[in-house]
PDB file of N, CA and C in Angstrom:
ATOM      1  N   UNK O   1      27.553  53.118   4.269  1.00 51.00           N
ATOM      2  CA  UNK O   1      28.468  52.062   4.668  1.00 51.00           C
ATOM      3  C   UNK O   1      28.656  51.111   3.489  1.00 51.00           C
ATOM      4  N   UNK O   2      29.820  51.021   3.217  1.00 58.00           N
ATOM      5  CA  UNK O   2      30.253  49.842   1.842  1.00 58.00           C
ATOM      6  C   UNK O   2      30.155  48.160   2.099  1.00 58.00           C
ATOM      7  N   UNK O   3      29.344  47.496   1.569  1.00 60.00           N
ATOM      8  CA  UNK O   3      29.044  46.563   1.348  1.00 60.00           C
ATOM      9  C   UNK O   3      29.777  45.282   1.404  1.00 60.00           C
ATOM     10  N   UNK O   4      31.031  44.467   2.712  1.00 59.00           N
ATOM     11  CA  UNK O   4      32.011  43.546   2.653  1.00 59.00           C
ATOM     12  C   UNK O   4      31.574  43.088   1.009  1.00 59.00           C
ATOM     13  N   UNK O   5      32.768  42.955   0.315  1.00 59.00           N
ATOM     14  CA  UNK O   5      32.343  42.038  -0.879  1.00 59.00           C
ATOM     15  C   UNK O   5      32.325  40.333  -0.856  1.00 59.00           C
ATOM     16  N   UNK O   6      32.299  39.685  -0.023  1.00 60.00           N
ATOM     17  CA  UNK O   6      31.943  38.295   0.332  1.00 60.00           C
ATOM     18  C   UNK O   6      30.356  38.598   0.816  1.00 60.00           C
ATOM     19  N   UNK O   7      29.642  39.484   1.032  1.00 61.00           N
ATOM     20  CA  UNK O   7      28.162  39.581   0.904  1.00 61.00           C
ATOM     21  C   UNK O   7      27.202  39.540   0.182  1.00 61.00           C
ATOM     22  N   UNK O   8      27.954  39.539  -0.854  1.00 71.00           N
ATOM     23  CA  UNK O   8      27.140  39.491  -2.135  1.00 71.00           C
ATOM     24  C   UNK O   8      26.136  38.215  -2.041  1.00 71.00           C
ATOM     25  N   UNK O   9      25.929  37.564  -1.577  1.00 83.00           N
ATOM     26  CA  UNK O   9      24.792  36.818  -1.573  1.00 83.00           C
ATOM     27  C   UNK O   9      23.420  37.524  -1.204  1.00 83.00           C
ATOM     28  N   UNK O  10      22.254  36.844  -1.670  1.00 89.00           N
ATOM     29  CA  UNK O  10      21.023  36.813  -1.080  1.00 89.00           C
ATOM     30  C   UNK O  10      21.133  36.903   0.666  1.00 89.00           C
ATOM     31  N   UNK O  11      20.216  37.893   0.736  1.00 91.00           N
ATOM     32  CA  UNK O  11      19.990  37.798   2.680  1.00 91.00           C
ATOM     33  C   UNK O  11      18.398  37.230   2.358  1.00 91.00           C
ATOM     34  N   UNK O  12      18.114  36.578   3.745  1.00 91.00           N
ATOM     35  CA  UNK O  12      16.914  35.950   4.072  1.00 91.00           C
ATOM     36  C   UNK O  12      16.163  37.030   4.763  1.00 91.00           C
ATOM     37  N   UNK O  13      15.119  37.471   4.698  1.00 93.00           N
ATOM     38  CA  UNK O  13      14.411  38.028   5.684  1.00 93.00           C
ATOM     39  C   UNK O  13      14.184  37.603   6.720  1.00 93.00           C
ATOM     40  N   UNK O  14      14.094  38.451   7.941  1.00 94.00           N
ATOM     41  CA  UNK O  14      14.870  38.183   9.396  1.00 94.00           C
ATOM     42  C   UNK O  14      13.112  37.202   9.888  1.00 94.00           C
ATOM     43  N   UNK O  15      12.045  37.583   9.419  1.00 95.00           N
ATOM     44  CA  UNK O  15      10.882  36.901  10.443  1.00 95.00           C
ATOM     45  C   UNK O  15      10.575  35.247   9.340  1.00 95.00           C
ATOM     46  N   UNK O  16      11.621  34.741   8.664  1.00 95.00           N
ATOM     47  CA  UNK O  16      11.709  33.816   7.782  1.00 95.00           C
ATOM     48  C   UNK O  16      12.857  32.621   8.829  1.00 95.00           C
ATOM     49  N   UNK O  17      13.585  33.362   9.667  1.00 95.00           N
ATOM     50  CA  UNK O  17      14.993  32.989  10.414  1.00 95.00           C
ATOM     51  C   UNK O  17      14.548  31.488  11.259  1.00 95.00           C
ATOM     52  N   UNK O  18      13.111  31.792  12.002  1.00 94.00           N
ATOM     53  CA  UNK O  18      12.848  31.080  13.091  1.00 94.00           C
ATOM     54  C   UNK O  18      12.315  29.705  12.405  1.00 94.00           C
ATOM     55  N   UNK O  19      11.655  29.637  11.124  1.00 96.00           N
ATOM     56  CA  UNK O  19      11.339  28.412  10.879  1.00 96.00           C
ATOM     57  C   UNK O  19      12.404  28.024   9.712  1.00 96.00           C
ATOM     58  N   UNK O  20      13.437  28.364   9.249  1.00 96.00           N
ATOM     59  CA  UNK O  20      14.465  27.915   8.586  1.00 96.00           C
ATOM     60  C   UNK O  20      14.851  27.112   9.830  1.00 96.00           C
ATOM     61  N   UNK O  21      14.922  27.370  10.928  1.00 96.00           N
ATOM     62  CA  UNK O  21      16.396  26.951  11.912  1.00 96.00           C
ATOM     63  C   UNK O  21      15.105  25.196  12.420  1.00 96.00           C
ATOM     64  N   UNK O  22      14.038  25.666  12.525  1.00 96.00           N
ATOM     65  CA  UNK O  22      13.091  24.973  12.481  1.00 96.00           C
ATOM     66  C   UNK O  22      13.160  23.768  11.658  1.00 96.00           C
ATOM     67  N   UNK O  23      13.021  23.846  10.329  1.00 97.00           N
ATOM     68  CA  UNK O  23      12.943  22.652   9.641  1.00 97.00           C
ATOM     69  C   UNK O  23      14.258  22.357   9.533  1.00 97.00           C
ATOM     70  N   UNK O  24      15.530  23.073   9.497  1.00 96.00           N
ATOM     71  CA  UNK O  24      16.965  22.683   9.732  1.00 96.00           C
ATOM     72  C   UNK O  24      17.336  21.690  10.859  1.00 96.00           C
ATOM     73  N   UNK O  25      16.854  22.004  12.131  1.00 96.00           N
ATOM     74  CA  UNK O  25      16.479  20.943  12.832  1.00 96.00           C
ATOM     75  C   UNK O  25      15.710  19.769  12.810  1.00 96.00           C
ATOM     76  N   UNK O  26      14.573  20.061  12.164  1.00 95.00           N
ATOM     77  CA  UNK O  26      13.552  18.458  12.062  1.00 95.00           C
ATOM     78  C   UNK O  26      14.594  17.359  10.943  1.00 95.00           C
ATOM     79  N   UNK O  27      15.285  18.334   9.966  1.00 95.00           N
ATOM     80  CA  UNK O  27      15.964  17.709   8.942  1.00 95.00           C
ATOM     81  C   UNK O  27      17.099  16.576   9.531  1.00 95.00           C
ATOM     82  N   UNK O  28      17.972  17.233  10.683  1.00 95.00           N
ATOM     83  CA  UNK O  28      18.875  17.286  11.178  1.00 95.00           C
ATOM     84  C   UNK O  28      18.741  15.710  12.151  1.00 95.00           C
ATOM     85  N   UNK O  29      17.519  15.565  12.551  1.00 95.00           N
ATOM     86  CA  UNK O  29      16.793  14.799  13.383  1.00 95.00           C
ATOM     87  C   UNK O  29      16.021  13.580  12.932  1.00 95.00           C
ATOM     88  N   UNK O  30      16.106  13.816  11.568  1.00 93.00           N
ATOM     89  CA  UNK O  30      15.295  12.492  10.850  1.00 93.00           C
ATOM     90  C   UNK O  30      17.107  12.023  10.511  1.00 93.00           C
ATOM     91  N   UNK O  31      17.976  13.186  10.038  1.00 93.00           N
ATOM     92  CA  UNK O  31      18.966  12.187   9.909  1.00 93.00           C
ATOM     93  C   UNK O  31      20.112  11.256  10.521  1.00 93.00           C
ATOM     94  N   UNK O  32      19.979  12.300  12.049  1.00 93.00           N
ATOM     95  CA  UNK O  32      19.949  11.660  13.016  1.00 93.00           C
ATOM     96  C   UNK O  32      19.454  10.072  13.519  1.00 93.00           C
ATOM     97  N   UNK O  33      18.046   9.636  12.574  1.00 92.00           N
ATOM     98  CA  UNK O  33      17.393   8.901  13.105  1.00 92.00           C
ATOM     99  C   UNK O  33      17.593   7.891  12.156  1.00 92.00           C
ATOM    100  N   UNK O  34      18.808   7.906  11.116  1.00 92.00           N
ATOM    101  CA  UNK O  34      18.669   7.007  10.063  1.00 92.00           C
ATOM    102  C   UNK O  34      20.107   6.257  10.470  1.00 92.00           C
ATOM    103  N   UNK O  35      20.759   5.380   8.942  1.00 93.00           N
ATOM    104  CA  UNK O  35      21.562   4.634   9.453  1.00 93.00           C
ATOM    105  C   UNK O  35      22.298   4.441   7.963  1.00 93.00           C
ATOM    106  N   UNK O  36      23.598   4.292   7.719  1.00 93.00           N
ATOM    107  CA  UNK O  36      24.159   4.164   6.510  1.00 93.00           C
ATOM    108  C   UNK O  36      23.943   2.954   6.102  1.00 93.00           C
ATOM    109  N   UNK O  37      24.504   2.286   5.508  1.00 94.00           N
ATOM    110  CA  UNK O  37      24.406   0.732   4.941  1.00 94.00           C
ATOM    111  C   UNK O  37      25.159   0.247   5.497  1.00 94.00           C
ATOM    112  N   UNK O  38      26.350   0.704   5.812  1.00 94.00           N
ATOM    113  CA  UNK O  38      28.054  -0.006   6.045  1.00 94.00           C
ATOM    114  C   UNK O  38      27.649  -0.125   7.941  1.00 94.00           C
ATOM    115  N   UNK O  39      26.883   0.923   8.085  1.00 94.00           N
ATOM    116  CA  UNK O  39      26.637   0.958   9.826  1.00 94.00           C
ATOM    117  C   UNK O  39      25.265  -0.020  10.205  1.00 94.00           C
ATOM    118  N   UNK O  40      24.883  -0.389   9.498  1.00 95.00           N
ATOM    119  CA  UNK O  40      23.511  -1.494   9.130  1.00 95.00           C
ATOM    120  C   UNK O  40      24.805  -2.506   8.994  1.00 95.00           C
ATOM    121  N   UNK O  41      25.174  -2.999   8.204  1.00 96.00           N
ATOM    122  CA  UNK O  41      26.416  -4.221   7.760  1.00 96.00           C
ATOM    123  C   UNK O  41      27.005  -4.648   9.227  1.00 96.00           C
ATOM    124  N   UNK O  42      27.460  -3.164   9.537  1.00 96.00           N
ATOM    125  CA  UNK O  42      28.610  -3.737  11.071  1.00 96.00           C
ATOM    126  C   UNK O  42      27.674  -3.864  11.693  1.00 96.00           C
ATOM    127  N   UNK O  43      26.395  -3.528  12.413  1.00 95.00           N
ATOM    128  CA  UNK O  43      25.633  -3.901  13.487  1.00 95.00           C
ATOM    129  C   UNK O  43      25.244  -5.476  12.864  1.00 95.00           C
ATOM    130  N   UNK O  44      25.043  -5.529  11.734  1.00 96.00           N
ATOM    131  CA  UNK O  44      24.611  -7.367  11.495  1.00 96.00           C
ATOM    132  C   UNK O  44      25.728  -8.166  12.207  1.00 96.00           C
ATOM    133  N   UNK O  45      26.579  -7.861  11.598  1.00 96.00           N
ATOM    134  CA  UNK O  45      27.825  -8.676  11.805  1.00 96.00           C
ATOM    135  C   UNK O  45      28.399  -8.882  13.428  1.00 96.00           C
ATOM    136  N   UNK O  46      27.926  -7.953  14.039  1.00 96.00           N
ATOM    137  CA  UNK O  46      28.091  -7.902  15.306  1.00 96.00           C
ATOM    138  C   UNK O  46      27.033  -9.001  16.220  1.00 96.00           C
ATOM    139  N   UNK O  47      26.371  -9.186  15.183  1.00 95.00           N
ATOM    140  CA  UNK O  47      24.967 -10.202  15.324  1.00 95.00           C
ATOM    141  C   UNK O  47      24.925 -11.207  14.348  1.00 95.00           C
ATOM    142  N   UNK O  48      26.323 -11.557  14.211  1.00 97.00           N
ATOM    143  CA  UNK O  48      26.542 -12.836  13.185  1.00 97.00           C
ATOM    144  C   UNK O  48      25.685 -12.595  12.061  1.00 97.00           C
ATOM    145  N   UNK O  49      25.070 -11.667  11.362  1.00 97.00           N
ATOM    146  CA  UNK O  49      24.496 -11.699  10.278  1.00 97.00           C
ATOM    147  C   UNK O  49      25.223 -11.126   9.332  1.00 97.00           C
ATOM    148  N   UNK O  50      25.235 -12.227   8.318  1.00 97.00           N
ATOM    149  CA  UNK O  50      26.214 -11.791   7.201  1.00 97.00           C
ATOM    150  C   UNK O  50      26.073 -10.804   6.242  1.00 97.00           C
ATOM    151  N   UNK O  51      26.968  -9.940   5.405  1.00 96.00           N
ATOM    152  CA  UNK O  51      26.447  -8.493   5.085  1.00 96.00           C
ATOM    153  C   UNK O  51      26.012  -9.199   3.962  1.00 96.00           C
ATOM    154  N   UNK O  52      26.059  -9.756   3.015  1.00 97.00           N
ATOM    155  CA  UNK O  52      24.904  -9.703   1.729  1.00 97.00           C
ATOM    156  C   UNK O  52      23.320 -10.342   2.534  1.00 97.00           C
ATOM    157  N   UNK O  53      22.897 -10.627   3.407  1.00 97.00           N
ATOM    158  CA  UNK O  53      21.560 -10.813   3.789  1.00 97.00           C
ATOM    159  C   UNK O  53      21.444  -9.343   4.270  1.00 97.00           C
ATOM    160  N   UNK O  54      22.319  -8.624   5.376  1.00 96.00           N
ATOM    161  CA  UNK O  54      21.459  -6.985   5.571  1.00 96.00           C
ATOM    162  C   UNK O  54      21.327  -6.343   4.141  1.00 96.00           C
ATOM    163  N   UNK O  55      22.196  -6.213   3.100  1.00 96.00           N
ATOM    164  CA  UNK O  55      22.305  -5.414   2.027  1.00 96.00           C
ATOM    165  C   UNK O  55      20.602  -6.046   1.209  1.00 96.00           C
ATOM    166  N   UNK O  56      20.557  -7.488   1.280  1.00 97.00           N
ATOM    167  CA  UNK O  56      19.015  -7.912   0.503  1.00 97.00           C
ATOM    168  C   UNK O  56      17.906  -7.133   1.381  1.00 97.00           C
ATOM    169  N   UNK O  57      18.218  -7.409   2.636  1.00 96.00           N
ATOM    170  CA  UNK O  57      17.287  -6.957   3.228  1.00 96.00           C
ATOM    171  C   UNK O  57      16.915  -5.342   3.299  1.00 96.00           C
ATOM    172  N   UNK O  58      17.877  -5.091   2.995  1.00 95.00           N
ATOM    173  CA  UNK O  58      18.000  -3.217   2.687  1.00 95.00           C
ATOM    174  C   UNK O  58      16.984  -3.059   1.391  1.00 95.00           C
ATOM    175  N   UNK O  59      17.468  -3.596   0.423  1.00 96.00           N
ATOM    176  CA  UNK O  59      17.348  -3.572  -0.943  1.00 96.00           C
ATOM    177  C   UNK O  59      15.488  -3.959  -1.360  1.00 96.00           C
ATOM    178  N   UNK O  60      15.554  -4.837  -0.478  1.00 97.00           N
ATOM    179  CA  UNK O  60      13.682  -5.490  -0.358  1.00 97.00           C
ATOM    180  C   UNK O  60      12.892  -4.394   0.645  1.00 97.00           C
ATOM    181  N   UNK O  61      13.285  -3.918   1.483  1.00 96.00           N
ATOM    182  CA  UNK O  61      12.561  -2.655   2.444  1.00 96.00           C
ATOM    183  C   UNK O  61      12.739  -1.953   1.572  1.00 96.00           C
ATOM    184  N   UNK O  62      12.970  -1.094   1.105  1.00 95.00           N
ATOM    185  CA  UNK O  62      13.208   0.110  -0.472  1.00 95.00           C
ATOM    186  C   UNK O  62      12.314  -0.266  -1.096  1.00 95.00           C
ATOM    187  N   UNK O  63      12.415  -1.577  -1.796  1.00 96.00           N
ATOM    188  CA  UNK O  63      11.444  -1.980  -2.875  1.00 96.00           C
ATOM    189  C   UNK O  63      10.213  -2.059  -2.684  1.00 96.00           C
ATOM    190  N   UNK O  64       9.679  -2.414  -1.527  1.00 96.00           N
ATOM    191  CA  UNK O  64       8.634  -2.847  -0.680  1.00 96.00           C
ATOM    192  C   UNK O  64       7.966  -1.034  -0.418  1.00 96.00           C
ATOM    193  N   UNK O  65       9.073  -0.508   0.457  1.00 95.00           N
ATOM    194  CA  UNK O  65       8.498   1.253   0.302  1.00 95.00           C
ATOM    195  C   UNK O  65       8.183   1.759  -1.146  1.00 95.00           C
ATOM    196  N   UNK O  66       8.724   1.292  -1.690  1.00 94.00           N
ATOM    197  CA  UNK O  66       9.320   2.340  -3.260  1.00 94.00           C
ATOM    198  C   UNK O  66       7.411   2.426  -3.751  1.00 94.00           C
ATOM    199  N   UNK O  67       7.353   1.018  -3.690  1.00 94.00           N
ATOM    200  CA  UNK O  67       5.701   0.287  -3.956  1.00 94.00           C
ATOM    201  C   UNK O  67       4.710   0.607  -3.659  1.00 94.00           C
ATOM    202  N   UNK O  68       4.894   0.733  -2.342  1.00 93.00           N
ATOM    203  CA  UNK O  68       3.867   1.271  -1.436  1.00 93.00           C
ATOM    204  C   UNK O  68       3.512   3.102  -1.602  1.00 93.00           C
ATOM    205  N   UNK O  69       4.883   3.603  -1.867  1.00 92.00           N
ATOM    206  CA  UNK O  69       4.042   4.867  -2.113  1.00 92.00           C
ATOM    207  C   UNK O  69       4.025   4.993  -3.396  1.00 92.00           C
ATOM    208  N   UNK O  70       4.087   4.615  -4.587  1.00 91.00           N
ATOM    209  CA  UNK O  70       3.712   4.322  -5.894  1.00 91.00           C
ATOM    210  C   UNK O  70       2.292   3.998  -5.815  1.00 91.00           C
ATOM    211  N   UNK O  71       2.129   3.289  -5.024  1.00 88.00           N
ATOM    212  CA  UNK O  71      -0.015   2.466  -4.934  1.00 88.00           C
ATOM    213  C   UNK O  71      -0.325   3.930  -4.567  1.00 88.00           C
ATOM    214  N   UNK O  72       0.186   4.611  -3.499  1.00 88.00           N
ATOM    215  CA  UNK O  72      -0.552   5.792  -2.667  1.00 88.00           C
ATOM    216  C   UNK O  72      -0.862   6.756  -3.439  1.00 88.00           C
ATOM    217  N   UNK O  73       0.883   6.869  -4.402  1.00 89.00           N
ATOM    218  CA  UNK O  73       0.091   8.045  -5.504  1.00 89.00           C
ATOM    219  C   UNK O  73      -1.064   7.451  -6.620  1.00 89.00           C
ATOM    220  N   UNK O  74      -0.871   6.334  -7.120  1.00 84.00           N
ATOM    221  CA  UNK O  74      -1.539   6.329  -8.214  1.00 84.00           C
ATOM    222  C   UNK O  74      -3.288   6.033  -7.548  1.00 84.00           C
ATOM    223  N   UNK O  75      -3.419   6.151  -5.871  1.00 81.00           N
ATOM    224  CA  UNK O  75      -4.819   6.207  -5.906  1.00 81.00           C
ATOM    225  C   UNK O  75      -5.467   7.460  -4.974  1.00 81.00           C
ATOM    226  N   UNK O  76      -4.226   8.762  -4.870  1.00 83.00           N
ATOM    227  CA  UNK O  76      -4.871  10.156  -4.745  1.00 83.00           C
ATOM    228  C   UNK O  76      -4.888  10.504  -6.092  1.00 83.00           C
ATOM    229  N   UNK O  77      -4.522   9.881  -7.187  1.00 80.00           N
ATOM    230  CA  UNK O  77      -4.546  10.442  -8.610  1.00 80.00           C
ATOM    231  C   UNK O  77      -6.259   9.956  -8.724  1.00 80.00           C
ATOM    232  N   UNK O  78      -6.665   9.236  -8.575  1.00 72.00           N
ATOM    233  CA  UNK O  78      -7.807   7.954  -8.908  1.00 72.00           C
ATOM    234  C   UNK O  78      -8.667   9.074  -8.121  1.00 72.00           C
ATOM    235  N   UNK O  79      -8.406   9.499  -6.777  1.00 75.00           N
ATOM    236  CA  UNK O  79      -9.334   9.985  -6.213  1.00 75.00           C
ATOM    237  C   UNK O  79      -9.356  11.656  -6.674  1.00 75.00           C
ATOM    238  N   UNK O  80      -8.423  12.255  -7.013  1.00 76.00           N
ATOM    239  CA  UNK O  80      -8.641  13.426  -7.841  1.00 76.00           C
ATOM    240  C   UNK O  80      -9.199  13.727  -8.839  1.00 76.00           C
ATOM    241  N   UNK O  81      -9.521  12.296  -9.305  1.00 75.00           N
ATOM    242  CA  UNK O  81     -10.034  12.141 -10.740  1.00 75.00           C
ATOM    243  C   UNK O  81     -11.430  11.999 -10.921  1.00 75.00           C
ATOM    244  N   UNK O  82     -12.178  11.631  -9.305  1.00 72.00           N
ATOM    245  CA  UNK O  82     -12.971  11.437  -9.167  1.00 72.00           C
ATOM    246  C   UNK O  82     -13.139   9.977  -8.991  1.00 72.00           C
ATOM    247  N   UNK O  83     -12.523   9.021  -8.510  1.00 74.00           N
ATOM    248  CA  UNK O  83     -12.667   7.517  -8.468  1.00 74.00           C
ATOM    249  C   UNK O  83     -12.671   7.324  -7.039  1.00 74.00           C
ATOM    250  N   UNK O  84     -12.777   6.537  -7.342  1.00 69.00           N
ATOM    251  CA  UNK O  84     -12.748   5.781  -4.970  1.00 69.00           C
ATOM    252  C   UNK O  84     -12.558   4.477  -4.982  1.00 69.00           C
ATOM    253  N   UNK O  85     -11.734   3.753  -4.581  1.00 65.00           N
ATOM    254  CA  UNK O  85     -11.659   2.164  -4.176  1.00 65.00           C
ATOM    255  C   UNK O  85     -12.963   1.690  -2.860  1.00 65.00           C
ATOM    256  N   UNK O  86     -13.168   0.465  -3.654  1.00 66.00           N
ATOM    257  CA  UNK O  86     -14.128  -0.116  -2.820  1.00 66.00           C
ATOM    258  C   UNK O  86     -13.455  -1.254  -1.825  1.00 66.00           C
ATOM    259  N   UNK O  87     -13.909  -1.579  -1.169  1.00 65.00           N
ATOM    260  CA  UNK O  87     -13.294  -2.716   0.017  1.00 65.00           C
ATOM    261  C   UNK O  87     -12.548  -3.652  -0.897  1.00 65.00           C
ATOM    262  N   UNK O  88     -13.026  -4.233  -1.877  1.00 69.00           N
ATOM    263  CA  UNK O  88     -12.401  -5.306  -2.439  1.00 69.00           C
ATOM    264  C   UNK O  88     -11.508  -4.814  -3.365  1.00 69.00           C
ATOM    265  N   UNK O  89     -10.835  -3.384  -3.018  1.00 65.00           N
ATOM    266  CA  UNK O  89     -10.064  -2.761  -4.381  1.00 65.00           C
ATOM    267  C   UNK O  89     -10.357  -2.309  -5.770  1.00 65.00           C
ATOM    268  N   UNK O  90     -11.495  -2.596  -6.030  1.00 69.00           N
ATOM    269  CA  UNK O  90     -11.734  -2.482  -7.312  1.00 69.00           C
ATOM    270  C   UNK O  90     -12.810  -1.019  -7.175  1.00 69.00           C
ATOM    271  N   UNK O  91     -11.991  -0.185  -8.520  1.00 62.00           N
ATOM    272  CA  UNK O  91     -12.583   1.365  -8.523  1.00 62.00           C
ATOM    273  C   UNK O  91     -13.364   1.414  -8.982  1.00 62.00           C
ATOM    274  N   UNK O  92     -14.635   2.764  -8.643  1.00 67.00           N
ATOM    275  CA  UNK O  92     -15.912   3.039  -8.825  1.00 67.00           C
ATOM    276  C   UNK O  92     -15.922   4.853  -8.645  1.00 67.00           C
ATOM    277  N   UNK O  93     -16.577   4.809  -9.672  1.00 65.00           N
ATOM    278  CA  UNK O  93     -16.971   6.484 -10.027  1.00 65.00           C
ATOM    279  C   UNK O  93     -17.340   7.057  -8.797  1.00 65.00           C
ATOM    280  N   UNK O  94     -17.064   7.957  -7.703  1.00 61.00           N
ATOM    281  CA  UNK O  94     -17.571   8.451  -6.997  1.00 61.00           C
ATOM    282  C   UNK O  94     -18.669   9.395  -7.823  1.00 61.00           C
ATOM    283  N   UNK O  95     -20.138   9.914  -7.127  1.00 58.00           N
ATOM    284  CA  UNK O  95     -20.859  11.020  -7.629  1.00 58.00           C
ATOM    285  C   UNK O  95     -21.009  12.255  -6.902  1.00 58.00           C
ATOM    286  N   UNK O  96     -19.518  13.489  -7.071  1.00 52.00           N
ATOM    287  CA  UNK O  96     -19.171  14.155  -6.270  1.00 52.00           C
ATOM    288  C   UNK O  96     -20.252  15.636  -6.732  1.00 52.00           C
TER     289      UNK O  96
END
């Protein structure tokens, strides 16, 4: 049997199918669960809040995340390295 020539792509293997459609959905569902800027803006405004305070406030949650997982990596690096934070933050040689 001859080969449609618009097939020429890669096929997926068929027992690969069920968790593609899988994380296609979880994907589908976080973006579902998010919100543009302009749709953040009109819900302020609908709540008398003016759009350059949602846009700061956008801009400071980012920065604030951006940070937070920046600390996270640079202290599974610390702990790969063999280090460990103590209560008061300050690192100490684990003796693994």
């Amino acid at each position: 049997m001859n080969k449609p020539e618009n097939l020429t792509e890669s096929r997926i293997p068929e027992e690969i199918a069920p968790d593609v459609f899988a994380l296609a959905a979880r994907y589908y569902a976080e973006y579902c669960q998010s919100f543009s800027a302009s749709e953040l803006v009109k819900a302020g405004s609908e709540a008398d809040i003016p759009a350059e305070f949602i846009q700061k406030a956008i801009q400071d949650i980012e920065a604030q995340r951006s940070h937070q997982r920046d600390r996270q990596q640079r202290l599974q690096q610390h702990r790969d390295r063999g280090w460990g934070v103590r209560g008061d933050g300050a690192l100490e040689c684990l003796d693994l």
